[in-house]
């Protein structure tokens, strides 16, 4: 009984193999979300993109440059 016409209307085309049909019907979305949003902003997080990391490090450097409290104290001999 190999009839070329499918008995029931199916969203899968009749030309697809059983394997392909199985793959299509059994395909599941990933169980875990791929990139969950971090709850707290973190300086060194593997989830941050390279661009975000660069921006954060630049912001850090500017902060260090601007505020004298964070600036490392130089020895007096080097200043004179």
Tab-separated table of N, CA and C in Angstrom:
chain	number	residue	atom	x	y	z
A	1	UNK	N	0.831	-1.204	0.000
A	1	UNK	CA	0.000	0.000	0.000
A	1	UNK	C	0.865	1.253	0.000
A	2	UNK	N	1.695	1.407	-0.998
A	2	UNK	CA	2.522	2.608	-1.083
A	2	UNK	C	1.869	3.599	-2.035
A	3	UNK	N	0.901	4.335	-1.525
A	3	UNK	CA	0.219	5.312	-2.381
A	3	UNK	C	0.941	6.650	-2.301
A	4	UNK	N	1.195	7.299	-3.434
A	4	UNK	CA	1.912	8.581	-3.424
A	4	UNK	C	1.100	9.709	-2.787
A	5	UNK	N	-0.240	9.547	-2.737
A	5	UNK	CA	-1.074	10.609	-2.175
A	5	UNK	C	-1.260	10.353	-0.681
A	6	UNK	N	-0.940	11.313	0.179
A	6	UNK	CA	-1.139	11.103	1.629
A	6	UNK	C	-2.624	11.017	1.967
A	7	UNK	N	-2.954	10.138	2.925
A	7	UNK	CA	-4.365	9.934	3.282
A	7	UNK	C	-4.927	11.146	4.012
A	8	UNK	N	-4.119	11.746	4.872
A	8	UNK	CA	-4.578	12.894	5.659
A	8	UNK	C	-3.770	14.127	5.268
A	9	UNK	N	-4.423	15.269	5.350
A	9	UNK	CA	-3.695	16.519	5.090
A	9	UNK	C	-2.680	16.717	6.209
A	10	UNK	N	-1.432	16.925	5.831
A	10	UNK	CA	-0.364	17.004	6.826
A	10	UNK	C	0.495	18.217	6.522
A	11	UNK	N	0.906	18.901	7.572
A	11	UNK	CA	1.770	20.061	7.340
A	11	UNK	C	3.146	19.630	6.873
A	12	UNK	N	3.521	18.386	7.143
A	12	UNK	CA	4.753	17.843	6.578
A	12	UNK	C	4.472	17.374	5.163
A	13	UNK	N	5.368	17.678	4.253
A	13	UNK	CA	5.147	17.220	2.881
A	13	UNK	C	5.326	15.710	2.830
A	14	UNK	N	4.657	15.071	1.883
A	14	UNK	CA	4.710	13.609	1.805
A	14	UNK	C	6.084	13.133	1.344
A	15	UNK	N	6.901	14.032	0.814
A	15	UNK	CA	8.214	13.629	0.305
A	15	UNK	C	9.241	13.470	1.414
A	16	UNK	N	8.951	14.060	2.568
A	16	UNK	CA	9.933	13.981	3.648
A	16	UNK	C	10.008	12.563	4.194
A	17	UNK	N	11.198	12.169	4.602
A	17	UNK	CA	11.349	10.843	5.176
A	17	UNK	C	10.802	10.844	6.599
A	18	UNK	N	10.612	9.650	7.131
A	18	UNK	CA	10.106	9.537	8.503
A	18	UNK	C	11.087	10.180	9.482
A	19	UNK	N	12.373	10.034	9.194
A	19	UNK	CA	13.400	10.607	10.052
A	19	UNK	C	13.277	12.127	10.109
A	20	UNK	N	13.098	12.745	8.948
A	20	UNK	CA	12.963	14.197	8.912
A	20	UNK	C	11.723	14.647	9.670
A	21	UNK	N	10.629	13.890	9.520
A	21	UNK	CA	9.395	14.232	10.224
A	21	UNK	C	9.610	14.158	11.729
A	22	UNK	N	10.297	13.088	12.167
A	22	UNK	CA	10.569	12.933	13.593
A	22	UNK	C	11.389	14.102	14.115
A	23	UNK	N	12.394	14.471	13.319
A	23	UNK	CA	13.257	15.564	13.757
A	23	UNK	C	12.455	16.853	13.906
A	24	UNK	N	11.532	17.087	12.948
A	24	UNK	CA	10.751	18.317	13.005
A	24	UNK	C	9.794	18.316	14.181
A	25	UNK	N	9.132	17.172	14.415
A	25	UNK	CA	8.119	17.146	15.468
A	25	UNK	C	8.753	17.093	16.844
A	26	UNK	N	9.931	16.477	16.960
A	26	UNK	CA	10.547	16.313	18.276
A	26	UNK	C	11.482	17.452	18.651
A	27	UNK	N	11.689	18.382	17.731
A	27	UNK	CA	12.602	19.489	18.040
A	27	UNK	C	12.019	20.310	19.174
A	28	UNK	N	12.786	20.425	20.262
A	28	UNK	CA	12.300	21.170	21.425
A	28	UNK	C	13.087	22.460	21.558
A	29	UNK	N	12.488	23.478	22.128
A	29	UNK	CA	13.289	24.654	22.474
A	29	UNK	C	14.260	24.279	23.590
A	30	UNK	N	15.382	24.966	23.715
A	30	UNK	CA	16.341	24.619	24.774
A	30	UNK	C	15.699	24.752	26.151
A	31	UNK	N	16.026	23.800	27.033
A	31	UNK	CA	15.380	23.783	28.344
A	31	UNK	C	15.767	25.012	29.165
A	32	UNK	N	17.034	25.445	29.030
A	32	UNK	CA	17.480	26.629	29.772
A	32	UNK	C	17.488	27.827	28.834
A	33	UNK	N	17.171	29.013	29.340
A	33	UNK	CA	17.376	30.207	28.508
A	33	UNK	C	18.861	30.367	28.221
A	34	UNK	N	19.198	30.764	27.018
A	34	UNK	CA	20.603	30.748	26.613
A	34	UNK	C	21.424	31.757	27.409
A	35	UNK	N	20.939	32.998	27.495
A	35	UNK	CA	21.676	34.016	28.238
A	35	UNK	C	20.754	34.653	29.265
A	36	UNK	N	20.669	34.075	30.464
A	36	UNK	CA	19.827	34.697	31.478
A	36	UNK	C	20.397	36.042	31.888
A	37	UNK	N	19.536	36.999	32.124
A	37	UNK	CA	19.999	38.329	32.488
A	37	UNK	C	20.625	38.267	33.874
A	38	UNK	N	21.825	38.802	34.031
A	38	UNK	CA	22.452	38.790	35.356
A	38	UNK	C	21.669	39.665	36.326
A	39	UNK	N	21.526	39.186	37.573
A	39	UNK	CA	20.748	39.935	38.559
A	39	UNK	C	21.490	41.187	38.999
A	40	UNK	N	22.792	41.084	39.127
A	40	UNK	CA	23.583	42.243	39.552
A	40	UNK	C	24.634	42.541	38.498
A	41	UNK	N	24.863	43.800	38.270
A	41	UNK	CA	25.914	44.177	37.323
A	41	UNK	C	27.255	43.768	37.914
A	42	UNK	N	28.056	43.105	37.131
A	42	UNK	CA	29.340	42.609	37.617
A	42	UNK	C	30.444	43.079	36.685
A	43	UNK	N	31.597	43.388	37.261
A	43	UNK	CA	32.707	43.881	36.439
A	43	UNK	C	33.217	42.780	35.530
A	44	UNK	N	33.506	41.622	36.105
A	44	UNK	CA	34.070	40.533	35.293
A	44	UNK	C	33.061	39.405	35.249
A	45	UNK	N	32.227	39.422	34.232
A	45	UNK	CA	31.229	38.368	34.088
A	45	UNK	C	31.405	37.738	32.718
A	46	UNK	N	31.331	36.421	32.675
A	46	UNK	CA	31.516	35.743	31.387
A	46	UNK	C	30.349	36.023	30.457
A	47	UNK	N	29.224	36.489	31.031
A	47	UNK	CA	28.059	36.734	30.188
A	47	UNK	C	28.153	38.054	29.452
A	48	UNK	N	28.983	38.968	29.947
A	48	UNK	CA	29.104	40.266	29.293
A	48	UNK	C	29.803	40.092	27.952
A	49	UNK	N	29.377	40.832	26.964
A	49	UNK	CA	30.058	40.784	25.677
A	49	UNK	C	31.382	41.530	25.789
A	50	UNK	N	32.236	41.325	24.813
A	50	UNK	CA	33.537	41.993	24.820
A	50	UNK	C	33.355	43.501	24.805
A	51	UNK	N	32.373	43.971	24.047
A	51	UNK	CA	32.112	45.402	23.951
A	51	UNK	C	31.726	45.963	25.312
A	52	UNK	N	30.848	45.258	26.025
A	52	UNK	CA	30.426	45.719	27.344
A	52	UNK	C	31.610	45.732	28.303
A	53	UNK	N	32.449	44.703	28.232
A	53	UNK	CA	33.624	44.643	29.099
A	53	UNK	C	34.531	45.836	28.840
A	54	UNK	N	34.751	46.125	27.531
A	54	UNK	CA	35.611	47.254	27.185
A	54	UNK	C	35.059	48.549	27.750
A	55	UNK	N	33.729	48.728	27.597
A	55	UNK	CA	33.123	49.956	28.087
A	55	UNK	C	33.283	50.084	29.601
A	56	UNK	N	33.100	48.964	30.299
A	56	UNK	CA	33.206	48.996	31.752
A	56	UNK	C	34.633	49.314	32.189
A	57	UNK	N	35.614	48.706	31.520
A	57	UNK	CA	36.995	48.969	31.924
A	57	UNK	C	37.370	50.413	31.634
A	58	UNK	N	36.858	50.959	30.517
A	58	UNK	CA	37.138	52.363	30.218
A	58	UNK	C	36.533	53.271	31.274
A	59	UNK	N	35.303	52.961	31.666
A	59	UNK	CA	34.641	53.762	32.696
A	59	UNK	C	35.424	53.692	34.002
A	60	UNK	N	35.914	52.503	34.325
A	60	UNK	CA	36.719	52.321	35.535
A	60	UNK	C	37.960	53.203	35.483
A	61	UNK	N	38.658	53.165	34.328
A	61	UNK	CA	39.888	53.946	34.192
A	61	UNK	C	39.620	55.425	34.358
A	62	UNK	N	38.509	55.891	33.749
A	62	UNK	CA	38.183	57.310	33.876
A	62	UNK	C	37.915	57.664	35.326
A	63	UNK	N	37.203	56.786	36.025
A	63	UNK	CA	36.919	57.034	37.438
A	63	UNK	C	38.220	57.157	38.217
A	64	UNK	N	39.148	56.233	37.957
A	64	UNK	CA	40.420	56.257	38.670
A	64	UNK	C	41.182	57.538	38.359
A	65	UNK	N	41.110	57.981	37.097
A	65	UNK	CA	41.819	59.191	36.706
A	65	UNK	C	41.220	60.421	37.385
A	66	UNK	N	39.882	60.440	37.467
A	66	UNK	CA	39.221	61.647	37.947
A	66	UNK	C	39.334	61.810	39.458
A	67	UNK	N	39.134	60.729	40.201
A	67	UNK	CA	39.056	60.894	41.653
A	67	UNK	C	40.420	60.707	42.300
A	68	UNK	N	40.874	61.675	43.071
A	68	UNK	CA	42.187	61.559	43.719
A	68	UNK	C	42.204	60.494	44.809
A	69	UNK	N	41.057	60.124	45.329
A	69	UNK	CA	41.029	59.124	46.397
A	69	UNK	C	41.524	57.775	45.889
A	70	UNK	N	41.222	57.459	44.615
A	70	UNK	CA	41.615	56.158	44.074
A	70	UNK	C	43.016	56.176	43.480
A	71	UNK	N	43.573	57.391	43.308
A	71	UNK	CA	44.863	57.493	42.644
A	71	UNK	C	45.960	56.907	43.529
A	72	UNK	N	46.836	56.095	42.977
A	72	UNK	CA	47.938	55.567	43.794
A	72	UNK	C	48.887	56.692	44.185
A	73	UNK	N	49.312	56.677	45.454
A	73	UNK	CA	50.187	57.754	45.935
A	73	UNK	C	51.605	57.494	45.443
A	74	UNK	N	52.162	58.496	44.803
A	74	UNK	CA	53.524	58.356	44.306
A	74	UNK	C	54.495	58.734	45.430
A	75	UNK	N	55.638	58.094	45.475
A	75	UNK	CA	56.647	58.497	46.465
A	75	UNK	C	57.149	59.915	46.176
A	76	UNK	N	57.548	60.633	47.221
A	76	UNK	CA	57.961	62.032	47.083
A	76	UNK	C	59.158	62.189	46.157
A	77	UNK	N	60.077	61.213	46.160
A	77	UNK	CA	61.291	61.342	45.362
A	77	UNK	C	60.961	61.455	43.869
A	78	UNK	N	59.935	60.773	43.418
A	78	UNK	CA	59.602	60.820	41.996
A	78	UNK	C	58.965	62.146	41.621
A	79	UNK	N	58.276	62.773	42.576
A	79	UNK	CA	57.621	64.038	42.262
A	79	UNK	C	58.640	65.160	42.109
A	80	UNK	N	59.705	65.123	42.903
A	80	UNK	CA	60.674	66.231	42.883
A	80	UNK	C	61.665	66.114	41.742
